[in-house]
Amino acid sequence: MIQESKTIEEKFGVLDSVPVGACLLRDDFVVLFWNACLEDWTKIPRDQMLGTKITTHFPHLSQLKYATRFQQIFAGGPPTIFSSQIHKHLIPATWQDGQQRIQQTTVTAVPALSPGVAELDIASLARSTADLEPEGTARQPEAVGSEAPSNIRTSFSPYGFVASNSQSFYALLVIQDVTDLTHRIQAYRTMRDQALEEVEVRQRVEEELRSSQHFIQQIADAAPYLLYIYDLTEQRNVYVNGQAFKLLGYHPEEILQMETALFSSLVHPDDLEKVSAHLQKFPKAQDGSILELEYRLKHRSGEWRWFRCRDQVFARTASGEPKQIFGTAQDITEYKRAEEALRQQNERELLMATITQHIRQSLDLGEVLGTTVIEVRQFLQADRVMIVRFNPSTGSLCAAPATGAVTVESVAPNCKPMLGETLEDFCFDEFYLEAYQHRAIRPVADVSAADLPPNQIDWLAQFAVRAYLVVPLVQGDELWGLLMAHQCRPRQWMQLEVELLSSLATQLAIAIKQAELYQQLQAANLKLERLATLDALTQLANRRRFDQYLEIEWRRQAREQTPLSLILCDIDSFKSYNDTYGHPGGDECLRQVACAIGDAVDRPADLVARYGGEEFAVILPNTEIQGAVRVAEHIQLKISALQVPHAGSQVSQYVTVSLGVASMVPAFESGASILIAAADRALYEAKRLGRDRIQVYQPDPTSTKTNGKGDPVQPVEFSKAQY
């Protein structure tokens, strides 16, 4: 077997260099040779194929229609061809874009390890198989003498017969890729059939035309196009068919009489230049080449209509220069209108998406409305776009006259602004309100020609408004407001513009609702935040807010190295007050004291808080000790002025407070607790020394900076008598 493989490789290795697939099969369908071309086509390496049955890889070759014909080859029979028309791919392989290669396969009997094979030119054998007749076996040569005995095997090849009583044969498959050729043949056949059909039609038409000149004219007049012959030398039409009247409103004779004034009379001024450039192309035009152009022609009624012309050289001068052109012109006005409508629709959808995206990017109502008027004015190229907001009481049908105000506007520089203007009884009567609530849009092309009340015309004249477009903004059953566009000259509003604003109004109403809900949510969150940091009884900041604010100011003053002061206030003998007047009375006392302390502190940065029970605290950022003492004194005066009776007090017949004041420049390495401790120690001293007084403590700066726990120095007392 090894010797056989080596011999086969030597004999058939030359087939690796031919651009066709080559495969050698033993009579048991074992693959003995698999050339490089098949490796490339099938992506199956040679070492995976050699020594294996080909039916293992391609099971369809086991089918009877293939097996029978291969057995004839193995018996030394004549070559057989598997035509590409019937067997598109004997060995399936992928071509371009995943298509299967179309193959023409020739199978030839080759003597197995016969000495005669050594003399064969294997490459020539592979190439010669392409000359065999498709789909069948090769023609047998004429027999010489009688038929060969049945026990003698014969075969045919380009090199003659090979016969042997016991000769065995291999099957050599030579596979040609005819995919591209097949496609080209198919395309050629299609083109040929079309050409034949066109030739037949043309011949038939020409025959009919030759038979009757009158018939030619009838066809020309019946064609749905404008047919014409234009003389380049004389610069005039020499023929126009009867469609001229239907398409342009002119009889053919009238167009011919225009002569050289044809273009200036009929062609749109904006298209004259490109028509002239179109005619200048014909001196270099080849016969049969068609030049196209789209331009506008004026109908007798004055309407401009679009035409697409297809022109070619019709006659030449003796010197070969183009003299006349024959052309057809198709009326494409409706197509152009549809194209323009589609363009506008696309533009509208793009603008709609852009505006919707912009107005939904923000939940701020002012930003939503401002973006809307800017975008809409840019799209409409209007002089003014504004939003009128109804007063809440007149947003729906009611007996009172409807009023609204211009909430936001985008206005051209040369126009008088209307922002903030109040509109009373302007298109807001019951009739219009009901129409607006049903989303009816009212475009007015010319104020002077519209049926408007005199007061509306006068009001519009103040702002030079000549045309306007009103779109209602409806939320549910409520008419929220109006989107209005103004023009300072008469203007016919296009349906596209009306439809755009109608769609936009729906999206804007949603965005407005979302923005209003967001505002309500913000207000609710603000209220919740306020409640979370507010003492319910006194309406001062609560202890939580006090701790937050003191920490913030401690860090800020530490960065800026400025003093921070704290006052702690305690109502004297408050337990006795509750025992005497009851808890409701005590609550009222706390409220009055809280109000007095709040009145005594007037800087926005200062914070008054209920510290706990009957204690209050005042945080004074950027305040030195002297300023803090003045605030404490002011608090004492405010509470004294209340003259709240206190029968259970040990120091006065009225409610009094004791105050502890502390001040320091914060340091990052210490905490705000040392300031609280200092003020609390000062408050304790004020109570110990008899209450109804101010006591000041200032911590030792050295101790504060070292560990933040330094003891305060000796107190300095500020008694009522001193102030």
PDB file of N, CA and C in Angstrom, residues 504-569:
ATOM      1  N   LEU A 504     -46.429  68.506  17.673  1.00  0.00           N
ATOM      2  CA  LEU A 504     -45.560  69.063  18.699  1.00  0.00           C
ATOM      3  C   LEU A 504     -46.362  69.467  19.932  1.00  0.00           C
ATOM      4  N   ALA A 505     -47.565  69.985  19.715  1.00  0.00           N
ATOM      5  CA  ALA A 505     -48.395  70.411  20.843  1.00  0.00           C
ATOM      6  C   ALA A 505     -48.691  69.249  21.779  1.00  0.00           C
ATOM      7  N   THR A 506     -48.910  68.072  21.200  1.00  0.00           N
ATOM      8  CA  THR A 506     -49.171  66.889  22.025  1.00  0.00           C
ATOM      9  C   THR A 506     -47.948  66.554  22.868  1.00  0.00           C
ATOM     10  N   GLN A 507     -46.757  66.557  22.228  1.00  0.00           N
ATOM     11  CA  GLN A 507     -45.536  66.253  22.961  1.00  0.00           C
ATOM     12  C   GLN A 507     -45.233  67.336  23.999  1.00  0.00           C
ATOM     13  N   LEU A 508     -45.494  68.583  23.637  1.00  0.00           N
ATOM     14  CA  LEU A 508     -45.222  69.682  24.559  1.00  0.00           C
ATOM     15  C   LEU A 508     -46.139  69.609  25.768  1.00  0.00           C
ATOM     16  N   ALA A 509     -47.401  69.252  25.547  1.00  0.00           N
ATOM     17  CA  ALA A 509     -48.336  69.116  26.665  1.00  0.00           C
ATOM     18  C   ALA A 509     -47.850  68.057  27.645  1.00  0.00           C
ATOM     19  N   ILE A 510     -47.301  66.959  27.103  1.00  0.00           N
ATOM     20  CA  ILE A 510     -46.762  65.902  27.966  1.00  0.00           C
ATOM     21  C   ILE A 510     -45.556  66.430  28.741  1.00  0.00           C
ATOM     22  N   ALA A 511     -44.663  67.148  28.027  1.00  0.00           N
ATOM     23  CA  ALA A 511     -43.466  67.682  28.680  1.00  0.00           C
ATOM     24  C   ALA A 511     -43.839  68.699  29.763  1.00  0.00           C
ATOM     25  N   ILE A 512     -44.854  69.526  29.482  1.00  0.00           N
ATOM     26  CA  ILE A 512     -45.310  70.507  30.478  1.00  0.00           C
ATOM     27  C   ILE A 512     -45.839  69.793  31.708  1.00  0.00           C
ATOM     28  N   LYS A 513     -46.620  68.762  31.480  1.00  0.00           N
ATOM     29  CA  LYS A 513     -47.175  68.008  32.603  1.00  0.00           C
ATOM     30  C   LYS A 513     -46.065  67.388  33.426  1.00  0.00           C
ATOM     31  N   GLN A 514     -45.069  66.816  32.747  1.00  0.00           N
ATOM     32  CA  GLN A 514     -43.951  66.216  33.464  1.00  0.00           C
ATOM     33  C   GLN A 514     -43.188  67.275  34.263  1.00  0.00           C
ATOM     34  N   ALA A 515     -42.971  68.442  33.643  1.00  0.00           N
ATOM     35  CA  ALA A 515     -42.242  69.508  34.336  1.00  0.00           C
ATOM     36  C   ALA A 515     -43.019  69.993  35.555  1.00  0.00           C
ATOM     37  N   GLU A 516     -44.343  70.132  35.404  1.00  0.00           N
ATOM     38  CA  GLU A 516     -45.155  70.573  36.540  1.00  0.00           C
ATOM     39  C   GLU A 516     -45.150  69.533  37.658  1.00  0.00           C
ATOM     40  N   LEU A 517     -45.239  68.263  37.268  1.00  0.00           N
ATOM     41  CA  LEU A 517     -45.170  67.204  38.280  1.00  0.00           C
ATOM     42  C   LEU A 517     -43.814  67.213  38.974  1.00  0.00           C
ATOM     43  N   TYR A 518     -42.763  67.488  38.195  1.00  0.00           N
ATOM     44  CA  TYR A 518     -41.434  67.549  38.792  1.00  0.00           C
ATOM     45  C   TYR A 518     -41.328  68.731  39.758  1.00  0.00           C
ATOM     46  N   GLN A 519     -41.932  69.864  39.372  1.00  0.00           N
ATOM     47  CA  GLN A 519     -41.939  71.015  40.278  1.00  0.00           C
ATOM     48  C   GLN A 519     -42.668  70.686  41.574  1.00  0.00           C
ATOM     49  N   GLN A 520     -43.805  69.997  41.417  1.00  0.00           N
ATOM     50  CA  GLN A 520     -44.546  69.598  42.614  1.00  0.00           C
ATOM     51  C   GLN A 520     -43.728  68.647  43.475  1.00  0.00           C
ATOM     52  N   LEU A 521     -43.019  67.736  42.794  1.00  0.00           N
ATOM     53  CA  LEU A 521     -42.187  66.798  43.537  1.00  0.00           C
ATOM     54  C   LEU A 521     -41.062  67.535  44.253  1.00  0.00           C
ATOM     55  N   GLN A 522     -40.449  68.511  43.561  1.00  0.00           N
ATOM     56  CA  GLN A 522     -39.390  69.279  44.206  1.00  0.00           C
ATOM     57  C   GLN A 522     -39.913  70.033  45.419  1.00  0.00           C
ATOM     58  N   ALA A 523     -41.115  70.636  45.249  1.00  0.00           N
ATOM     59  CA  ALA A 523     -41.713  71.368  46.372  1.00  0.00           C
ATOM     60  C   ALA A 523     -41.997  70.428  47.537  1.00  0.00           C
ATOM     61  N   ALA A 524     -42.496  69.227  47.190  1.00  0.00           N
ATOM     62  CA  ALA A 524     -42.787  68.257  48.246  1.00  0.00           C
ATOM     63  C   ALA A 524     -41.501  67.811  48.932  1.00  0.00           C
ATOM     64  N   ASN A 525     -40.459  67.582  48.119  1.00  0.00           N
ATOM     65  CA  ASN A 525     -39.181  67.178  48.708  1.00  0.00           C
ATOM     66  C   ASN A 525     -38.605  68.281  49.577  1.00  0.00           C
ATOM     67  N   LEU A 526     -38.766  69.534  49.100  1.00  0.00           N
ATOM     68  CA  LEU A 526     -38.278  70.665  49.887  1.00  0.00           C
ATOM     69  C   LEU A 526     -39.025  70.765  51.208  1.00  0.00           C
ATOM     70  N   LYS A 527     -40.338  70.521  51.120  1.00  0.00           N
ATOM     71  CA  LYS A 527     -41.149  70.563  52.342  1.00  0.00           C
ATOM     72  C   LYS A 527     -40.736  69.448  53.292  1.00  0.00           C
ATOM     73  N   LEU A 528     -40.511  68.254  52.733  1.00  0.00           N
ATOM     74  CA  LEU A 528     -40.080  67.135  53.570  1.00  0.00           C
ATOM     75  C   LEU A 528     -38.722  67.417  54.198  1.00  0.00           C
ATOM     76  N   GLU A 529     -37.839  68.001  53.373  1.00  0.00           N
ATOM     77  CA  GLU A 529     -36.516  68.330  53.911  1.00  0.00           C
ATOM     78  C   GLU A 529     -36.615  69.372  55.008  1.00  0.00           C
ATOM     79  N   ARG A 530     -37.516  70.322  54.776  1.00  0.00           N
ATOM     80  CA  ARG A 530     -37.703  71.366  55.789  1.00  0.00           C
ATOM     81  C   ARG A 530     -38.274  70.777  57.075  1.00  0.00           C
ATOM     82  N   LEU A 531     -39.250  69.869  56.885  1.00  0.00           N
ATOM     83  CA  LEU A 531     -39.835  69.226  58.062  1.00  0.00           C
ATOM     84  C   LEU A 531     -38.806  68.374  58.786  1.00  0.00           C
ATOM     85  N   ALA A 532     -37.902  67.766  58.021  1.00  0.00           N
ATOM     86  CA  ALA A 532     -36.897  66.907  58.629  1.00  0.00           C
ATOM     87  C   ALA A 532     -35.874  67.706  59.416  1.00  0.00           C
ATOM     88  N   THR A 533     -35.737  68.998  59.115  1.00  0.00           N
ATOM     89  CA  THR A 533     -34.740  69.827  59.814  1.00  0.00           C
ATOM     90  C   THR A 533     -35.396  70.930  60.640  1.00  0.00           C
ATOM     91  N   LEU A 534     -36.715  70.825  60.853  1.00  0.00           N
ATOM     92  CA  LEU A 534     -37.445  71.893  61.541  1.00  0.00           C
ATOM     93  C   LEU A 534     -38.067  71.357  62.825  1.00  0.00           C
ATOM     94  N   ASP A 535     -37.968  72.140  63.863  1.00  0.00           N
ATOM     95  CA  ASP A 535     -38.630  71.788  65.121  1.00  0.00           C
ATOM     96  C   ASP A 535     -40.103  72.144  65.004  1.00  0.00           C
ATOM     97  N   ALA A 536     -40.970  71.158  65.197  1.00  0.00           N
ATOM     98  CA  ALA A 536     -42.403  71.345  64.960  1.00  0.00           C
ATOM     99  C   ALA A 536     -43.014  72.383  65.889  1.00  0.00           C
ATOM    100  N   LEU A 537     -42.553  72.452  67.121  1.00  0.00           N
ATOM    101  CA  LEU A 537     -43.177  73.364  68.090  1.00  0.00           C
ATOM    102  C   LEU A 537     -42.762  74.807  67.849  1.00  0.00           C
ATOM    103  N   THR A 538     -41.455  75.057  67.714  1.00  0.00           N
ATOM    104  CA  THR A 538     -40.963  76.435  67.644  1.00  0.00           C
ATOM    105  C   THR A 538     -40.733  76.927  66.221  1.00  0.00           C
ATOM    106  N   GLN A 539     -40.767  76.006  65.218  1.00  0.00           N
ATOM    107  CA  GLN A 539     -40.476  76.336  63.826  1.00  0.00           C
ATOM    108  C   GLN A 539     -39.054  76.834  63.620  1.00  0.00           C
ATOM    109  N   LEU A 540     -38.183  76.532  64.603  1.00  0.00           N
ATOM    110  CA  LEU A 540     -36.763  76.789  64.429  1.00  0.00           C
ATOM    111  C   LEU A 540     -36.099  75.520  63.891  1.00  0.00           C
ATOM    112  N   ALA A 541     -34.819  75.640  63.531  1.00  0.00           N
ATOM    113  CA  ALA A 541     -34.074  74.445  63.129  1.00  0.00           C
ATOM    114  C   ALA A 541     -34.007  73.478  64.302  1.00  0.00           C
ATOM    115  N   ASN A 542     -34.091  72.170  63.981  1.00  0.00           N
ATOM    116  CA  ASN A 542     -34.041  71.180  65.057  1.00  0.00           C
ATOM    117  C   ASN A 542     -32.595  70.787  65.353  1.00  0.00           C
ATOM    118  N   ARG A 543     -32.438  69.847  66.290  1.00  0.00           N
ATOM    119  CA  ARG A 543     -31.087  69.446  66.717  1.00  0.00           C
ATOM    120  C   ARG A 543     -30.312  68.823  65.557  1.00  0.00           C
ATOM    121  N   ARG A 544     -31.001  68.077  64.687  1.00  0.00           N
ATOM    122  CA  ARG A 544     -30.326  67.457  63.546  1.00  0.00           C
ATOM    123  C   ARG A 544     -29.733  68.521  62.629  1.00  0.00           C
ATOM    124  N   ARG A 545     -30.521  69.536  62.339  1.00  0.00           N
ATOM    125  CA  ARG A 545     -30.034  70.608  61.488  1.00  0.00           C
ATOM    126  C   ARG A 545     -28.905  71.366  62.168  1.00  0.00           C
ATOM    127  N   PHE A 546     -29.007  71.545  63.499  1.00  0.00           N
ATOM    128  CA  PHE A 546     -27.950  72.226  64.251  1.00  0.00           C
ATOM    129  C   PHE A 546     -26.629  71.481  64.092  1.00  0.00           C
ATOM    130  N   ASP A 547     -26.654  70.151  64.262  1.00  0.00           N
ATOM    131  CA  ASP A 547     -25.425  69.360  64.164  1.00  0.00           C
ATOM    132  C   ASP A 547     -24.827  69.447  62.758  1.00  0.00           C
ATOM    133  N   GLN A 548     -25.690  69.357  61.731  1.00  0.00           N
ATOM    134  CA  GLN A 548     -25.210  69.424  60.351  1.00  0.00           C
ATOM    135  C   GLN A 548     -24.551  70.774  60.071  1.00  0.00           C
ATOM    136  N   TYR A 549     -25.254  71.832  60.451  1.00  0.00           N
ATOM    137  CA  TYR A 549     -24.779  73.171  60.115  1.00  0.00           C
ATOM    138  C   TYR A 549     -23.498  73.511  60.879  1.00  0.00           C
ATOM    139  N   LEU A 550     -23.415  73.101  62.147  1.00  0.00           N
ATOM    140  CA  LEU A 550     -22.220  73.383  62.930  1.00  0.00           C
ATOM    141  C   LEU A 550     -21.011  72.672  62.332  1.00  0.00           C
ATOM    142  N   GLU A 551     -21.203  71.431  61.876  1.00  0.00           N
ATOM    143  CA  GLU A 551     -20.100  70.685  61.272  1.00  0.00           C
ATOM    144  C   GLU A 551     -19.635  71.360  59.973  1.00  0.00           C
ATOM    145  N   ILE A 552     -20.611  71.812  59.148  1.00  0.00           N
ATOM    146  CA  ILE A 552     -20.268  72.485  57.889  1.00  0.00           C
ATOM    147  C   ILE A 552     -19.481  73.757  58.152  1.00  0.00           C
ATOM    148  N   GLU A 553     -19.973  74.569  59.087  1.00  0.00           N
ATOM    149  CA  GLU A 553     -19.312  75.851  59.366  1.00  0.00           C
ATOM    150  C   GLU A 553     -17.970  75.656  60.052  1.00  0.00           C
ATOM    151  N   TRP A 554     -17.864  74.611  60.866  1.00  0.00           N
ATOM    152  CA  TRP A 554     -16.573  74.332  61.520  1.00  0.00           C
ATOM    153  C   TRP A 554     -15.496  74.096  60.454  1.00  0.00           C
ATOM    154  N   ARG A 555     -15.827  73.274  59.438  1.00  0.00           N
ATOM    155  CA  ARG A 555     -14.852  72.975  58.393  1.00  0.00           C
ATOM    156  C   ARG A 555     -14.560  74.201  57.536  1.00  0.00           C
ATOM    157  N   ARG A 556     -15.602  74.956  57.220  1.00  0.00           N
ATOM    158  CA  ARG A 556     -15.397  76.141  56.383  1.00  0.00           C
ATOM    159  C   ARG A 556     -14.538  77.170  57.107  1.00  0.00           C
ATOM    160  N   GLN A 557     -14.851  77.434  58.381  1.00  0.00           N
ATOM    161  CA  GLN A 557     -14.068  78.418  59.130  1.00  0.00           C
ATOM    162  C   GLN A 557     -12.649  77.917  59.353  1.00  0.00           C
ATOM    163  N   ALA A 558     -12.479  76.581  59.412  1.00  0.00           N
ATOM    164  CA  ALA A 558     -11.122  76.040  59.549  1.00  0.00           C
ATOM    165  C   ALA A 558     -10.322  76.318  58.279  1.00  0.00           C
ATOM    166  N   ARG A 559     -10.978  76.187  57.104  1.00  0.00           N
ATOM    167  CA  ARG A 559     -10.287  76.485  55.848  1.00  0.00           C
ATOM    168  C   ARG A 559      -9.926  77.962  55.759  1.00  0.00           C
ATOM    169  N   GLU A 560     -10.868  78.805  56.159  1.00  0.00           N
ATOM    170  CA  GLU A 560     -10.677  80.250  56.027  1.00  0.00           C
ATOM    171  C   GLU A 560      -9.964  80.865  57.227  1.00  0.00           C
ATOM    172  N   GLN A 561      -9.830  80.060  58.315  1.00  0.00           N
ATOM    173  CA  GLN A 561      -9.194  80.534  59.556  1.00  0.00           C
ATOM    174  C   GLN A 561      -9.852  81.815  60.064  1.00  0.00           C
ATOM    175  N   THR A 562     -11.180  81.734  60.180  1.00  0.00           N
ATOM    176  CA  THR A 562     -11.974  82.828  60.736  1.00  0.00           C
ATOM    177  C   THR A 562     -12.719  82.288  61.952  1.00  0.00           C
ATOM    178  N   PRO A 563     -13.099  83.168  62.894  1.00  0.00           N
ATOM    179  CA  PRO A 563     -13.704  82.700  64.152  1.00  0.00           C
ATOM    180  C   PRO A 563     -15.134  82.199  63.965  1.00  0.00           C
ATOM    181  N   LEU A 564     -15.493  81.223  64.784  1.00  0.00           N
ATOM    182  CA  LEU A 564     -16.842  80.671  64.830  1.00  0.00           C
ATOM    183  C   LEU A 564     -17.320  80.761  66.269  1.00  0.00           C
ATOM    184  N   SER A 565     -18.515  81.346  66.459  1.00  0.00           N
ATOM    185  CA  SER A 565     -19.045  81.539  67.814  1.00  0.00           C
ATOM    186  C   SER A 565     -20.329  80.757  67.988  1.00  0.00           C
ATOM    187  N   LEU A 566     -20.605  80.393  69.282  1.00  0.00           N
ATOM    188  CA  LEU A 566     -21.799  79.625  69.611  1.00  0.00           C
ATOM    189  C   LEU A 566     -22.401  80.179  70.891  1.00  0.00           C
ATOM    190  N   ILE A 567     -23.735  80.352  70.862  1.00  0.00           N
ATOM    191  CA  ILE A 567     -24.471  80.796  72.055  1.00  0.00           C
ATOM    192  C   ILE A 567     -25.445  79.695  72.430  1.00  0.00           C
ATOM    193  N   LEU A 568     -25.401  79.257  73.712  1.00  0.00           N
ATOM    194  CA  LEU A 568     -26.388  78.322  74.244  1.00  0.00           C
ATOM    195  C   LEU A 568     -27.263  79.087  75.228  1.00  0.00           C
ATOM    196  N   CYS A 569     -28.600  78.986  75.024  1.00  0.00           N
ATOM    197  CA  CYS A 569     -29.560  79.706  75.870  1.00  0.00           C
ATOM    198  C   CYS A 569     -30.425  78.691  76.612  1.00  0.00           C
TER     199      CYS A 569
END
